[in-house]
Structure formats: structure tokens, C-alpha cells
mmCIF file of C-alpha atoms in Angstrom:
data_model
loop_
_atom_site.group_PDB
_atom_site.id
_atom_site.type_symbol
_atom_site.label_atom_id
_atom_site.label_comp_id
_atom_site.label_asym_id
_atom_site.label_seq_id
_atom_site.Cartn_x
_atom_site.Cartn_y
_atom_site.Cartn_z
ATOM 1 C CA MET A 34 -0.018 -0.113 0.076
ATOM 2 C CA THR A 35 1.190 3.191 -0.846
ATOM 3 C CA PHE A 36 1.705 6.257 1.285
ATOM 4 C CA LYS A 37 -0.583 8.300 -0.332
ATOM 5 C CA LYS A 38 -3.150 5.476 -0.005
ATOM 6 C CA THR A 39 -2.446 5.312 3.616
ATOM 7 C CA VAL A 40 -3.014 8.846 4.425
ATOM 8 C CA ARG A 41 -6.108 9.136 2.418
ATOM 9 C CA ARG A 42 -7.513 6.034 4.593
ATOM 10 C CA ALA A 43 -6.860 8.045 7.469
ATOM 11 C CA ALA A 44 -8.430 10.627 6.321
ATOM 12 C CA VAL A 45 -11.358 9.042 5.859
ATOM 13 C CA ALA A 46 -11.592 6.556 9.542
ATOM 14 C CA THR A 47 -11.113 10.486 11.110
ATOM 15 C CA ALA A 48 -13.845 12.052 9.290
ATOM 16 C CA LEU A 49 -16.489 9.123 9.860
ATOM 17 C CA ALA A 50 -15.309 9.639 13.627
ATOM 18 C CA MET A 51 -15.903 12.685 13.542
ATOM 19 C CA GLY A 52 -19.150 12.623 11.539
ATOM 20 C CA MET A 53 -19.869 14.067 8.062
ATOM 21 C CA ALA A 54 -20.729 18.018 8.095
ATOM 22 C CA GLY A 55 -24.349 18.406 7.428
ATOM 23 C CA ALA A 56 -24.901 14.634 8.073
ATOM 24 C CA VAL A 57 -28.249 14.043 10.324
ATOM 25 C CA GLN A 58 -27.408 11.144 11.696
ATOM 26 C CA ALA A 59 -24.565 8.062 11.321
ATOM 27 C CA ALA A 60 -25.618 5.513 9.170
ATOM 28 C CA GLU A 61 -26.271 1.820 10.093
ATOM 29 C CA LYS A 62 -23.456 -0.242 9.212
ATOM 30 C CA VAL A 63 -23.342 -4.081 7.824
ATOM 31 C CA ASN A 64 -20.596 -6.500 8.344
ATOM 32 C CA ILE A 65 -18.888 -8.196 5.606
ATOM 33 C CA GLY A 66 -16.370 -10.903 6.482
ATOM 34 C CA PHE A 67 -13.009 -12.375 5.325
ATOM 35 C CA THR A 68 -10.954 -15.264 5.599
ATOM 36 C CA GLY A 69 -8.021 -15.521 3.703
ATOM 37 C CA PRO A 70 -4.166 -15.923 3.646
ATOM 38 C CA LEU A 71 -2.866 -12.611 4.816
ATOM 39 C CA SER A 72 0.553 -13.977 6.485
ATOM 40 C CA GLY A 73 2.855 -16.552 5.206
ATOM 41 C CA GLY A 74 3.510 -17.625 1.478
ATOM 42 C CA ALA A 75 0.537 -16.702 0.128
ATOM 43 C CA ALA A 76 -0.132 -13.548 2.122
ATOM 44 C CA LEU A 77 0.746 -11.179 -1.462
ATOM 45 C CA TYR A 78 -2.759 -12.932 -3.052
ATOM 46 C CA GLY A 79 -5.006 -12.868 0.265
ATOM 47 C CA GLU A 80 -4.127 -9.149 0.401
ATOM 48 C CA ASN A 81 -4.773 -8.088 -3.515
ATOM 49 C CA THR A 82 -8.169 -9.691 -2.899
ATOM 50 C CA LEU A 83 -9.201 -8.251 0.229
ATOM 51 C CA GLU A 84 -7.670 -4.718 -1.439
ATOM 52 C CA GLY A 85 -10.167 -5.442 -3.696
ATOM 53 C CA LEU A 86 -13.240 -5.409 -1.673
ATOM 54 C CA ARG A 87 -11.837 -2.279 0.666
ATOM 55 C CA MET A 88 -11.686 -0.184 -2.744
ATOM 56 C CA ALA A 89 -15.094 -1.289 -3.592
ATOM 57 C CA ALA A 90 -16.320 -0.480 -0.054
ATOM 58 C CA GLU A 91 -14.667 2.673 0.690
ATOM 59 C CA GLU A 92 -16.108 3.728 -2.382
ATOM 60 C CA ILE A 93 -19.811 2.624 -1.691
ATOM 61 C CA ASN A 94 -19.348 4.564 1.857
ATOM 62 C CA ALA A 95 -18.252 7.709 0.573
ATOM 63 C CA GLY A 96 -21.051 7.773 -2.377
ATOM 64 C CA GLY A 97 -23.431 7.571 1.024
ATOM 65 C CA GLY A 98 -23.831 3.710 1.524
ATOM 66 C CA ILE A 99 -26.076 0.947 1.203
ATOM 67 C CA ASP A 100 -29.621 2.358 0.468
ATOM 68 C CA VAL A 101 -32.030 -0.428 1.764
ATOM 69 C CA ASP A 102 -35.587 0.641 2.005
ATOM 70 C CA GLY A 103 -34.643 4.260 2.972
ATOM 71 C CA THR A 104 -31.860 3.194 5.392
ATOM 72 C CA SER A 105 -28.556 3.770 4.229
ATOM 73 C CA TYR A 106 -25.786 1.184 5.386
ATOM 74 C CA GLU A 107 -22.259 1.455 5.638
ATOM 75 C CA ILE A 108 -20.141 -1.412 4.728
ATOM 76 C CA ASN A 109 -17.424 -2.449 7.631
ATOM 77 C CA ILE A 110 -15.155 -5.108 6.590
ATOM 78 C CA VAL A 111 -14.126 -7.528 9.189
ATOM 79 C CA SER A 112 -10.946 -9.392 8.207
ATOM 80 C CA LEU A 113 -9.338 -12.597 9.389
ATOM 81 C CA ASP A 114 -5.831 -14.053 8.333
ATOM 82 C CA ASP A 115 -6.486 -18.131 7.685
ATOM 83 C CA MET A 116 -3.080 -18.765 6.682
ATOM 84 C CA TYR A 117 -4.325 -20.719 3.387
ATOM 85 C CA SER A 118 -5.451 -22.929 6.007
ATOM 86 C CA PRO A 119 -8.727 -24.739 5.484
ATOM 87 C CA SER A 120 -9.491 -25.896 9.249
ATOM 88 C CA ARG A 121 -8.551 -22.026 10.602
ATOM 89 C CA ALA A 122 -11.230 -20.913 7.307
ATOM 90 C CA ALA A 123 -13.663 -22.103 9.188
ATOM 91 C CA VAL A 124 -12.893 -21.446 12.685
ATOM 92 C CA ASN A 125 -13.157 -17.549 10.951
ATOM 93 C CA GLY A 126 -16.054 -18.226 9.329
ATOM 94 C CA LYS A 127 -17.363 -19.161 13.367
ATOM 95 C CA ARG A 128 -16.078 -16.143 14.674
ATOM 96 C CA LEU A 129 -17.056 -13.730 11.691
ATOM 97 C CA VAL A 130 -21.223 -15.291 12.188
ATOM 98 C CA GLN A 131 -21.085 -15.322 15.531
ATOM 99 C CA GLN A 132 -19.424 -11.798 17.129
ATOM 100 C CA TYR A 133 -20.145 -9.721 13.567
ATOM 101 C CA SER A 134 -23.249 -10.746 12.595
ATOM 102 C CA THR A 135 -21.796 -11.305 8.703
ATOM 103 C CA PRO A 136 -24.228 -12.323 6.191
ATOM 104 C CA ILE A 137 -21.684 -12.792 3.470
ATOM 105 C CA VAL A 138 -18.203 -14.393 4.119
ATOM 106 C CA PHE A 139 -15.324 -14.135 1.227
ATOM 107 C CA THR A 140 -12.802 -16.225 1.058
ATOM 108 C CA PRO A 141 -10.341 -16.619 -1.923
ATOM 109 C CA HIS A 142 -9.335 -20.294 -2.015
ATOM 110 C CA SER A 143 -10.984 -23.196 -2.415
ATOM 111 C CA GLY A 144 -10.195 -24.815 0.944
ATOM 112 C CA GLY A 145 -11.422 -22.526 2.576
ATOM 113 C CA THR A 146 -14.694 -22.467 0.908
ATOM 114 C CA PHE A 147 -14.528 -25.895 0.949
ATOM 115 C CA ALA A 148 -14.792 -25.475 5.120
ATOM 116 C CA LEU A 149 -17.279 -22.874 5.154
ATOM 117 C CA GLN A 150 -19.570 -25.057 3.062
ATOM 118 C CA ALA A 151 -19.738 -27.344 5.767
ATOM 119 C CA PHE A 152 -21.971 -25.163 7.796
ATOM 120 C CA ASN A 153 -23.160 -22.285 5.778
ATOM 121 C CA GLU A 154 -26.086 -22.845 4.559
ATOM 122 C CA ARG A 155 -27.423 -23.683 8.426
ATOM 123 C CA ASP A 156 -25.411 -20.951 9.808
ATOM 124 C CA GLY A 157 -27.203 -18.710 7.442
ATOM 125 C CA PHE A 158 -24.620 -16.964 5.320
ATOM 126 C CA LEU A 159 -23.332 -16.444 1.403
ATOM 127 C CA VAL A 160 -19.831 -17.370 0.847
ATOM 128 C CA MET A 161 -18.220 -15.122 -1.979
ATOM 129 C CA SER A 162 -15.991 -18.034 -3.247
ATOM 130 C CA TYR A 163 -12.567 -16.615 -5.709
ATOM 131 C CA THR A 164 -11.393 -20.154 -6.677
ATOM 132 C CA SER A 165 -11.664 -21.273 -10.245
ATOM 133 C CA ILE A 166 -12.253 -24.640 -9.160
ATOM 134 C CA PRO A 167 -15.695 -26.118 -10.668
ATOM 135 C CA SER A 168 -16.611 -28.674 -7.973
ATOM 136 C CA VAL A 169 -17.295 -25.216 -5.652
ATOM 137 C CA THR A 170 -20.651 -25.185 -7.492
ATOM 138 C CA GLU A 171 -21.324 -28.675 -8.163
ATOM 139 C CA LYS A 172 -22.308 -29.771 -4.521
ATOM 140 C CA GLY A 173 -25.070 -27.751 -4.480
ATOM 141 C CA ASN A 174 -24.869 -25.489 -2.099
ATOM 142 C CA GLU A 175 -27.064 -22.584 -2.336
ATOM 143 C CA LEU A 176 -25.371 -20.187 -0.640
ATOM 144 C CA THR A 177 -22.321 -20.403 -2.352
ATOM 145 C CA VAL A 178 -21.651 -17.534 -5.182
ATOM 146 C CA LYS A 179 -18.117 -18.595 -7.483
ATOM 147 C CA ILE A 180 -16.413 -15.691 -8.662
ATOM 148 C CA PRO A 181 -13.812 -15.992 -11.437
ATOM 149 C CA PRO A 182 -14.548 -18.217 -13.984
ATOM 150 C CA ASN A 183 -13.882 -22.247 -14.125
ATOM 151 C CA PHE A 184 -10.558 -22.913 -14.887
ATOM 152 C CA THR A 185 -11.960 -25.643 -17.419
ATOM 153 C CA ASP A 186 -13.480 -22.866 -19.648
ATOM 154 C CA TYR A 187 -9.683 -21.929 -20.877
ATOM 155 C CA VAL A 188 -8.822 -26.096 -21.361
ATOM 156 C CA LYS A 189 -10.226 -26.643 -24.768
ATOM 157 C CA PRO A 190 -9.128 -22.875 -26.209
ATOM 158 C CA PHE A 191 -6.331 -23.108 -24.640
ATOM 159 C CA THR A 192 -5.629 -27.013 -26.637
ATOM 160 C CA LYS A 193 -7.323 -25.345 -29.837
ATOM 161 C CA LEU A 194 -4.918 -22.329 -30.602
ATOM 162 C CA THR A 195 -1.044 -24.011 -29.569
ATOM 163 C CA MET A 196 -2.116 -27.564 -31.460
ATOM 164 C CA ASP A 197 -3.349 -25.537 -34.640
ATOM 165 C CA ARG A 198 -0.737 -23.496 -34.602
ATOM 166 C CA TYR A 199 2.517 -25.925 -33.178
ATOM 167 C CA GLY A 200 1.509 -29.045 -33.542
ATOM 168 C CA LYS A 201 0.449 -31.978 -31.685
ATOM 169 C CA LYS A 202 3.070 -33.074 -29.107
ATOM 170 C CA LEU A 203 2.839 -31.954 -25.626
ATOM 171 C CA GLY A 204 5.231 -31.677 -22.947
ATOM 172 C CA VAL A 205 4.214 -31.295 -19.373
ATOM 173 C CA ALA A 206 6.250 -29.252 -17.205
ATOM 174 C CA ASN A 207 3.866 -27.522 -14.642
ATOM 175 C CA ALA A 208 4.139 -27.369 -10.741
ATOM 176 C CA THR A 209 3.426 -30.338 -8.409
ATOM 177 C CA HIS A 210 0.535 -28.204 -5.791
ATOM 178 C CA ASP A 211 -2.472 -29.860 -6.097
ATOM 179 C CA TYR A 212 -4.230 -26.567 -8.140
ATOM 180 C CA ALA A 213 -1.486 -27.676 -10.917
ATOM 181 C CA LYS A 214 -2.554 -31.349 -10.251
ATOM 182 C CA TYR A 215 -6.492 -30.305 -10.900
ATOM 183 C CA TRP A 216 -5.042 -28.372 -14.377
ATOM 184 C CA THR A 217 -3.179 -31.555 -15.525
ATOM 185 C CA LYS A 218 -6.266 -33.749 -14.614
ATOM 186 C CA ALA A 219 -8.581 -31.248 -16.743
ATOM 187 C CA PHE A 220 -5.988 -30.873 -19.376
ATOM 188 C CA VAL A 221 -3.629 -33.655 -20.670
ATOM 189 C CA PRO A 222 -7.110 -35.842 -22.061
ATOM 190 C CA ALA A 223 -8.461 -32.942 -23.655
ATOM 191 C CA TRP A 224 -5.316 -32.910 -25.477
ATOM 192 C CA GLU A 225 -5.580 -35.983 -25.858
ATOM 193 C CA ALA A 226 -9.579 -36.299 -26.969
ATOM 194 C CA ALA A 227 -8.162 -33.184 -29.825
ATOM 195 C CA GLY A 228 -5.888 -36.170 -31.227
ATOM 196 C CA GLY A 229 -2.479 -34.411 -29.435
ATOM 197 C CA GLU A 230 -0.100 -36.991 -27.888
ATOM 198 C CA VAL A 231 1.845 -36.130 -24.320
ATOM 199 C CA VAL A 232 5.592 -37.131 -25.221
ATOM 200 C CA ALA A 233 6.758 -36.008 -21.913
ATOM 201 C CA SER A 234 5.241 -35.681 -18.274
ATOM 202 C CA ASN A 235 7.738 -34.381 -15.655
ATOM 203 C CA PRO A 236 6.288 -31.485 -13.429
ATOM 204 C CA MET A 237 8.271 -29.694 -11.287
ATOM 205 C CA ASP A 238 7.862 -28.278 -7.244
ATOM 206 C CA TYR A 239 7.949 -24.887 -8.751
ATOM 207 C CA ASN A 240 8.288 -23.621 -4.970
ATOM 208 C CA LYS A 241 11.603 -25.220 -3.955
ATOM 209 C CA SER A 242 13.556 -24.286 -6.869
ATOM 210 C CA ALA A 243 14.816 -21.659 -9.373
ATOM 211 C CA ASP A 244 16.809 -23.855 -11.564
ATOM 212 C CA PHE A 245 14.800 -25.559 -14.058
ATOM 213 C CA TYR A 246 17.459 -26.527 -15.968
ATOM 214 C CA THR A 247 17.613 -30.455 -15.907
ATOM 215 C CA GLY A 248 13.774 -30.602 -15.813
ATOM 216 C CA VAL A 249 13.254 -28.516 -18.404
ATOM 217 C CA SER A 250 15.732 -30.731 -20.355
ATOM 218 C CA LYS A 251 13.991 -34.591 -19.475
ATOM 219 C CA VAL A 252 10.531 -33.027 -21.280
ATOM 220 C CA LEU A 253 12.723 -31.267 -24.113
ATOM 221 C CA ALA A 254 14.885 -34.288 -24.995
ATOM 222 C CA SER A 255 11.324 -35.755 -26.142
ATOM 223 C CA ASP A 256 10.842 -33.144 -29.124
ATOM 224 C CA PRO A 257 7.413 -31.520 -27.936
ATOM 225 C CA ASP A 258 5.725 -29.020 -30.220
ATOM 226 C CA VAL A 259 4.181 -27.422 -26.777
ATOM 227 C CA LEU A 260 5.196 -27.101 -23.252
ATOM 228 C CA PHE A 261 2.684 -27.057 -20.393
ATOM 229 C CA VAL A 262 3.799 -25.189 -17.902
ATOM 230 C CA GLY A 263 2.343 -23.140 -14.718
ATOM 231 C CA GLY A 264 2.045 -22.280 -11.334
ATOM 232 C CA ALA A 265 3.086 -18.699 -9.231
ATOM 233 C CA SER A 266 3.881 -16.138 -12.527
ATOM 234 C CA GLU A 267 7.939 -15.905 -10.699
ATOM 235 C CA PRO A 268 8.684 -19.218 -11.401
ATOM 236 C CA THR A 269 6.256 -20.216 -14.716
ATOM 237 C CA GLY A 270 8.491 -17.354 -16.497
ATOM 238 C CA LEU A 271 11.790 -19.431 -15.148
ATOM 239 C CA VAL A 272 10.532 -22.473 -16.724
ATOM 240 C CA VAL A 273 9.759 -20.682 -19.888
ATOM 241 C CA ARG A 274 12.963 -19.268 -20.182
ATOM 242 C CA GLN A 275 15.382 -21.587 -19.109
ATOM 243 C CA ALA A 276 13.285 -23.330 -21.830
ATOM 244 C CA ARG A 277 14.264 -21.008 -24.637
ATOM 245 C CA GLU A 278 17.875 -20.787 -23.689
ATOM 246 C CA LEU A 279 18.398 -24.684 -24.199
ATOM 247 C CA GLY A 280 17.134 -24.116 -27.798
ATOM 248 C CA PHE A 281 12.650 -24.831 -27.380
ATOM 249 C CA GLU A 282 10.991 -22.925 -30.319
ATOM 250 C CA GLY A 283 7.361 -24.465 -29.762
ATOM 251 C CA GLY A 284 4.380 -22.978 -28.202
ATOM 252 C CA PHE A 285 3.050 -22.502 -24.129
ATOM 253 C CA VAL A 286 -0.304 -22.884 -22.744
ATOM 254 C CA ILE A 287 0.216 -21.414 -19.346
ATOM 255 C CA MET A 288 -2.161 -22.694 -16.973
ATOM 256 C CA ASP A 289 -4.480 -19.707 -15.861
ATOM 257 C CA GLN A 290 -2.487 -19.216 -11.504
ATOM 258 C CA ALA A 291 0.227 -17.316 -13.930
ATOM 259 C CA LYS A 292 0.186 -14.254 -15.546
ATOM 260 C CA ILE A 293 1.685 -13.540 -19.136
ATOM 261 C CA ASP A 294 2.786 -10.066 -18.714
ATOM 262 C CA GLU A 295 4.866 -11.311 -14.991
ATOM 263 C CA VAL A 296 5.596 -14.439 -16.767
ATOM 264 C CA ALA A 297 7.284 -12.158 -19.969
ATOM 265 C CA LYS A 298 8.723 -9.907 -17.209
ATOM 266 C CA VAL A 299 11.105 -12.983 -15.707
ATOM 267 C CA ALA A 300 11.183 -15.019 -18.694
ATOM 268 C CA GLY A 301 12.978 -12.122 -21.354
ATOM 269 C CA GLY A 302 9.929 -10.542 -22.660
ATOM 270 C CA MET A 303 7.243 -11.455 -24.433
ATOM 271 C CA GLU A 304 9.061 -12.391 -27.077
ATOM 272 C CA ALA A 305 10.183 -15.187 -25.079
ATOM 273 C CA VAL A 306 6.587 -16.033 -24.568
ATOM 274 C CA GLU A 307 6.039 -16.256 -28.261
ATOM 275 C CA GLY A 308 2.904 -18.691 -28.944
ATOM 276 C CA GLY A 309 1.654 -18.843 -24.933
ATOM 277 C CA VAL A 310 -1.674 -19.007 -24.736
ATOM 278 C CA GLY A 311 -2.850 -17.674 -20.962
ATOM 279 C CA VAL A 312 -5.301 -15.471 -19.288
ATOM 280 C CA THR A 313 -6.138 -12.070 -20.023
ATOM 281 C CA PRO A 314 -3.579 -9.061 -17.686
ATOM 282 C CA LEU A 315 -6.923 -6.548 -17.091
ATOM 283 C CA VAL A 316 -3.933 -3.919 -18.021
ATOM 284 C CA TYR A 317 -4.669 -5.360 -21.861
ATOM 285 C CA SER A 318 -8.148 -6.326 -21.345
ATOM 286 C CA ASP A 319 -11.048 -4.203 -23.787
ATOM 287 C CA ASN A 320 -13.927 -4.469 -21.801
ATOM 288 C CA PRO A 321 -15.066 -1.217 -21.442
ATOM 289 C CA GLY A 322 -14.841 -0.933 -17.459
ATOM 290 C CA ALA A 323 -11.349 -2.995 -17.377
ATOM 291 C CA ALA A 324 -9.550 0.763 -18.346
ATOM 292 C CA ASP A 325 -11.448 2.940 -15.805
ATOM 293 C CA PHE A 326 -10.345 -0.392 -13.430
ATOM 294 C CA VAL A 327 -7.003 0.645 -13.632
ATOM 295 C CA GLU A 328 -6.503 3.955 -14.193
ATOM 296 C CA LEU A 329 -8.642 4.024 -10.093
ATOM 297 C CA TYR A 330 -5.907 1.527 -9.429
ATOM 298 C CA LYS A 331 -3.096 3.423 -10.114
ATOM 299 C CA GLU A 332 -4.368 6.232 -8.600
ATOM 300 C CA ASP A 333 -3.438 5.127 -4.915
ATOM 301 C CA HIS A 334 -0.922 2.159 -5.842
ATOM 302 C CA ASP A 335 1.987 1.287 -7.367
ATOM 303 C CA GLY A 336 2.024 -1.089 -10.394
ATOM 304 C CA VAL A 337 -0.748 -2.311 -11.939
ATOM 305 C CA PRO A 338 -4.364 -4.238 -10.722
ATOM 306 C CA THR A 339 -4.346 -8.307 -10.156
ATOM 307 C CA SER A 340 -7.272 -9.707 -11.530
ATOM 308 C CA GLU A 341 -8.029 -11.091 -7.918
ATOM 309 C CA THR A 342 -8.539 -7.279 -6.903
ATOM 310 C CA ALA A 343 -10.663 -6.225 -9.579
ATOM 311 C CA TYR A 344 -12.980 -9.646 -9.246
ATOM 312 C CA ASN A 345 -13.394 -9.087 -5.684
ATOM 313 C CA TYR A 346 -13.802 -5.135 -6.791
ATOM 314 C CA PHE A 347 -16.624 -5.913 -8.583
ATOM 315 C CA ALA A 348 -17.951 -8.610 -6.302
ATOM 316 C CA MET A 349 -18.233 -6.531 -3.274
ATOM 317 C CA TYR A 350 -19.908 -3.519 -5.817
ATOM 318 C CA LEU A 351 -22.420 -6.997 -6.985
ATOM 319 C CA ILE A 352 -23.809 -7.446 -3.252
ATOM 320 C CA ALA A 353 -24.262 -4.100 -2.249
ATOM 321 C CA ARG A 354 -26.668 -3.753 -5.397
ATOM 322 C CA ALA A 355 -28.193 -7.012 -4.497
ATOM 323 C CA MET A 356 -28.688 -5.964 -0.608
ATOM 324 C CA GLU A 357 -30.782 -3.086 -2.187
ATOM 325 C CA GLN A 358 -32.591 -5.057 -4.447
ATOM 326 C CA ALA A 359 -33.411 -7.621 -1.545
ATOM 327 C CA GLY A 360 -34.223 -4.854 0.774
ATOM 328 C CA THR A 361 -32.733 -6.588 3.371
ATOM 329 C CA VAL A 362 -28.954 -6.659 4.583
ATOM 330 C CA GLU A 363 -29.379 -9.668 7.137
ATOM 331 C CA ASP A 364 -31.361 -12.539 5.034
ATOM 332 C CA ALA A 365 -28.897 -14.384 3.092
ATOM 333 C CA LYS A 366 -30.611 -16.159 0.626
ATOM 334 C CA ALA A 367 -32.791 -13.521 -0.232
ATOM 335 C CA ILE A 368 -29.792 -12.093 -1.267
ATOM 336 C CA ARG A 369 -28.578 -14.875 -3.059
ATOM 337 C CA ALA A 370 -32.268 -14.427 -5.170
ATOM 338 C CA ALA A 371 -31.493 -10.909 -6.180
ATOM 339 C CA ILE A 372 -27.644 -11.183 -7.214
ATOM 340 C CA PRO A 373 -29.480 -12.093 -10.711
ATOM 341 C CA ASP A 374 -31.319 -9.023 -10.993
ATOM 342 C CA ALA A 375 -28.642 -6.819 -8.819
ATOM 343 C CA LEU A 376 -25.867 -7.353 -11.881
ATOM 344 C CA GLY A 377 -27.885 -5.143 -14.510
ATOM 345 C CA LYS A 378 -27.745 -2.489 -11.598
ATOM 346 C CA VAL A 379 -23.394 -2.886 -11.077
ATOM 347 C CA ALA A 380 -22.226 0.181 -13.150
ATOM 348 C CA THR A 381 -19.716 -0.462 -16.032
ATOM 349 C CA ASN A 382 -16.827 0.913 -14.130
ATOM 350 C CA HIS A 383 -17.511 -1.394 -11.642
ATOM 351 C CA ASN A 384 -17.399 -4.161 -13.586
ATOM 352 C CA PRO A 385 -14.222 -4.574 -15.050
ATOM 353 C CA TYR A 386 -14.411 -7.692 -16.646
ATOM 354 C CA GLU A 387 -18.045 -7.489 -17.973
ATOM 355 C CA VAL A 388 -19.492 -10.207 -16.137
ATOM 356 C CA LYS A 389 -22.891 -10.182 -17.152
ATOM 357 C CA ASP A 390 -25.080 -13.647 -15.495
ATOM 358 C CA ILE A 391 -25.042 -15.874 -12.975
ATOM 359 C CA SER A 392 -26.081 -19.505 -13.319
ATOM 360 C CA ASP A 393 -28.749 -21.650 -11.153
ATOM 361 C CA SER A 394 -25.748 -23.327 -8.995
ATOM 362 C CA GLY A 395 -23.660 -19.504 -8.696
ATOM 363 C CA ASN A 396 -21.106 -19.378 -11.056
ATOM 364 C CA LEU A 397 -20.878 -15.916 -12.267
ATOM 365 C CA ALA A 398 -20.921 -15.888 -15.972
ATOM 366 C CA VAL A 399 -18.565 -14.321 -18.680
ATOM 367 C CA ASP A 400 -17.120 -14.590 -22.104
ATOM 368 C CA VAL A 401 -13.932 -15.213 -21.120
ATOM 369 C CA GLU A 402 -10.798 -13.502 -22.738
ATOM 370 C CA ILE A 403 -7.886 -15.677 -23.797
ATOM 371 C CA ALA A 404 -4.785 -13.992 -24.220
ATOM 372 C CA GLU A 405 -1.904 -15.147 -27.595
ATOM 373 C CA VAL A 406 1.177 -14.000 -27.578
ATOM 374 C CA ILE A 407 1.740 -13.251 -31.254
ATOM 375 C CA ASP A 408 4.650 -11.508 -33.180
ATOM 376 C CA GLY A 409 5.678 -10.367 -29.097
ATOM 377 C CA LYS A 410 2.741 -8.993 -28.932
ATOM 378 C CA VAL A 411 -0.522 -9.690 -27.104
ATOM 379 C CA GLU A 412 -3.447 -10.867 -28.978
ATOM 380 C CA LEU A 413 -7.119 -10.918 -27.538
ATOM 381 C CA ARG A 414 -9.613 -13.650 -28.183
ATOM 382 C CA LYS A 415 -13.163 -14.516 -26.844
ATOM 383 C CA ILE A 416 -13.802 -18.159 -26.126
ATOM 384 C CA SER A 417 -16.796 -17.441 -27.924
ATOM 385 C CA GLU A 418 -14.730 -17.184 -31.012
ATOM 386 C CA ILE A 419 -12.148 -19.379 -30.870
ATOM 387 C CA GLY A 420 -14.627 -22.388 -31.702
ATOM 388 C CA ALA A 421 -13.327 -25.083 -29.562
ATOM 389 C CA GLU A 422 -15.728 -27.139 -28.612
#
């Protein structure tokens, strides 16, 4: 967080404490819960997620709060650290509901989501889940909304783009953590079903090594046309760079945990990621609200916003509008039921990814953009335009 943002937030807090000039009375408050990693190795990820919620809450409060049947409510975010632990997330969820009466709990990981789903319907709170694992909404939990697209939405388009351009021989050189295993389990069969062949498979621990030459060499020995890579962005960039240094000239399928622009910084520029397909960094998106959000973010932050920040910024606005539509800040079932109508009430500049719909099971629906590196530049493709079915 920048010094400027810290000062601004202190000023906002002081103004609220003293009471705004001209206000007849202080607004009511509604607590919104968050459990996620705010310490440990995933702390930056958790903080990026939470920052999106904070940004939206500050704007909503500054604009008069949530208007529910003529009563104004300010959003108060109660955030608890779970260190990426499902068991801690469950404890935090209980505390958020029992101590803070939160009708909504945000969590940015599948383990935390599954832990909360064990009791959220019974205890009457809505889980806003930032994870792309499909099973989160396949369990039939009626009080769960999954914010980002399913990672499986990318599998067929990624396969088609790289196979058409480079060939059918795939080398697997991705990470070994659970999320990478989910991806491998989905991607490899799809590649083979499309007529491709897996000629080598050597997943590597991206968290414990900075030298992937040995592992990458084993994969390249089978002369693949395409490498399937991905984990965190920085080690993914190292894998890409070392593959190029070892003479690989093919394409890359980059799983969605890694971001192409961040990968390129480590790999040696966009030229090194030539032929790569991955999720679209927000700074390249041509969605109407994307540029607005990037500029808003830059006002108080260094660098550019992550997808975690942007999606959760939108999700907080969605919850605010759903509460207004439902006429309640307490009834989680009514708030969930109001989300389809509330989507149309979220302004374009508050919807960076142009989310337009929600499925009955709770998946927010977007026509996902894919980034493909062609001649050293990022080209955007809508999944609906690729024809990967």
C-alpha cells in the first residue's frame, strides 16, 4: 500500500469518527466477512483479494452507503487471517458469523470455501468464493457464489490455439501443487481427445527451485511442440526462459495461476513467451470497465491491479446492489436470490470483467478473454470466437 493511500484512509477514518458535516445521523453498518491468507507465503495473494473489497467498500461508503428501503448502511469489512488453512478458515467463518453477524463471507481459496460450505447453509450466510475449481458449485450449496470463471473453461480453447499453431506433441512441465494437479487432470485428457499426444511429463516443484534446467531438459528431450507450464508467475517465467535457452521454439499453454505479463518480465520479454496462451492481464483487456479500473487503481497504488483485486472489487459492488434489490442486509437467501437482478445494477466502471449473468448453481458468467502472444504482442480472443467445442 502506498503512503498516499495510507494517508487517505486515515483521513476517511477520521472524517467518519468526527461525523460528516451536514449529516443528520450516522449511517447504520453492515459487517462483511473475509477469511484468507494475510500472512505466510500466500499473503500477497490474500491481500490483493482483500484490497479489491476495500476499494469498493470505501467508494460505496463515500457515496452514501447502501440504500435499503430508505436506510443507509455503511460497509464494514471484518478480515481474519487463515494462513491458507481450511481448518482456520472454518474457525474464522464461525467467528465472523457468531461474533460479527456477517451475512456474507468472502474467501479466496477452495479449501476455505469447502470448509465454510460445511455449515454456511445451516448458519445462514452466503459464501463468496474466489476460486476457479468447478466443484465449488457442483456440490449443490445454495448459498455459494463462485466469482471467477471455471479454469476448465480455458482447456479446450488453449488446446485448439496451440495445437493448430504448433503441433500435437505436448510436454508437461507444470508445477506439482494441488491446483496444478487439477489442471493436469483436466488438460491432458482434453489434449489427447483433440488428437494430441503427451510425449513427456515432468511436473516440478515451482516453490523450491530456481533452476529448472534439468527438469525442462528431460521434457525437451522428447521434442514436444507445446509445453504445458504454470504455477506462480515468477517460477513459470523461469521455466519459460530456461526452455528458450535450451532451444525450445514451440508454444506454451500457461495455466491461469500465472499471468502472461508477469511471466514475460522474468522470461525475457514478450518475445520469449511467443506462442503462449493464457488468461488476459487486466491491463490488456478491452472490456469497457477494465481501463477505468486500472486508472482508478493507479491513483493510490504502485503497479497494476491483479485479477484478484478487480474481480473482488466487482463482487463487493454486486453484493451491495443485491442487498438493495433484496431490501435486506441480513437475509443471505434473499440477497443470493437478488443477485441476477443486481447484476444489471452494477455500473460498467465497477465491472472490469463484464460479468453479465449467474448460473443457478452460483457461477458468475463471463465471455472469457484469452491472451495469445503473436509476434511478441498480446492479442485478445474471446472464448466464444475460438470455436473450440
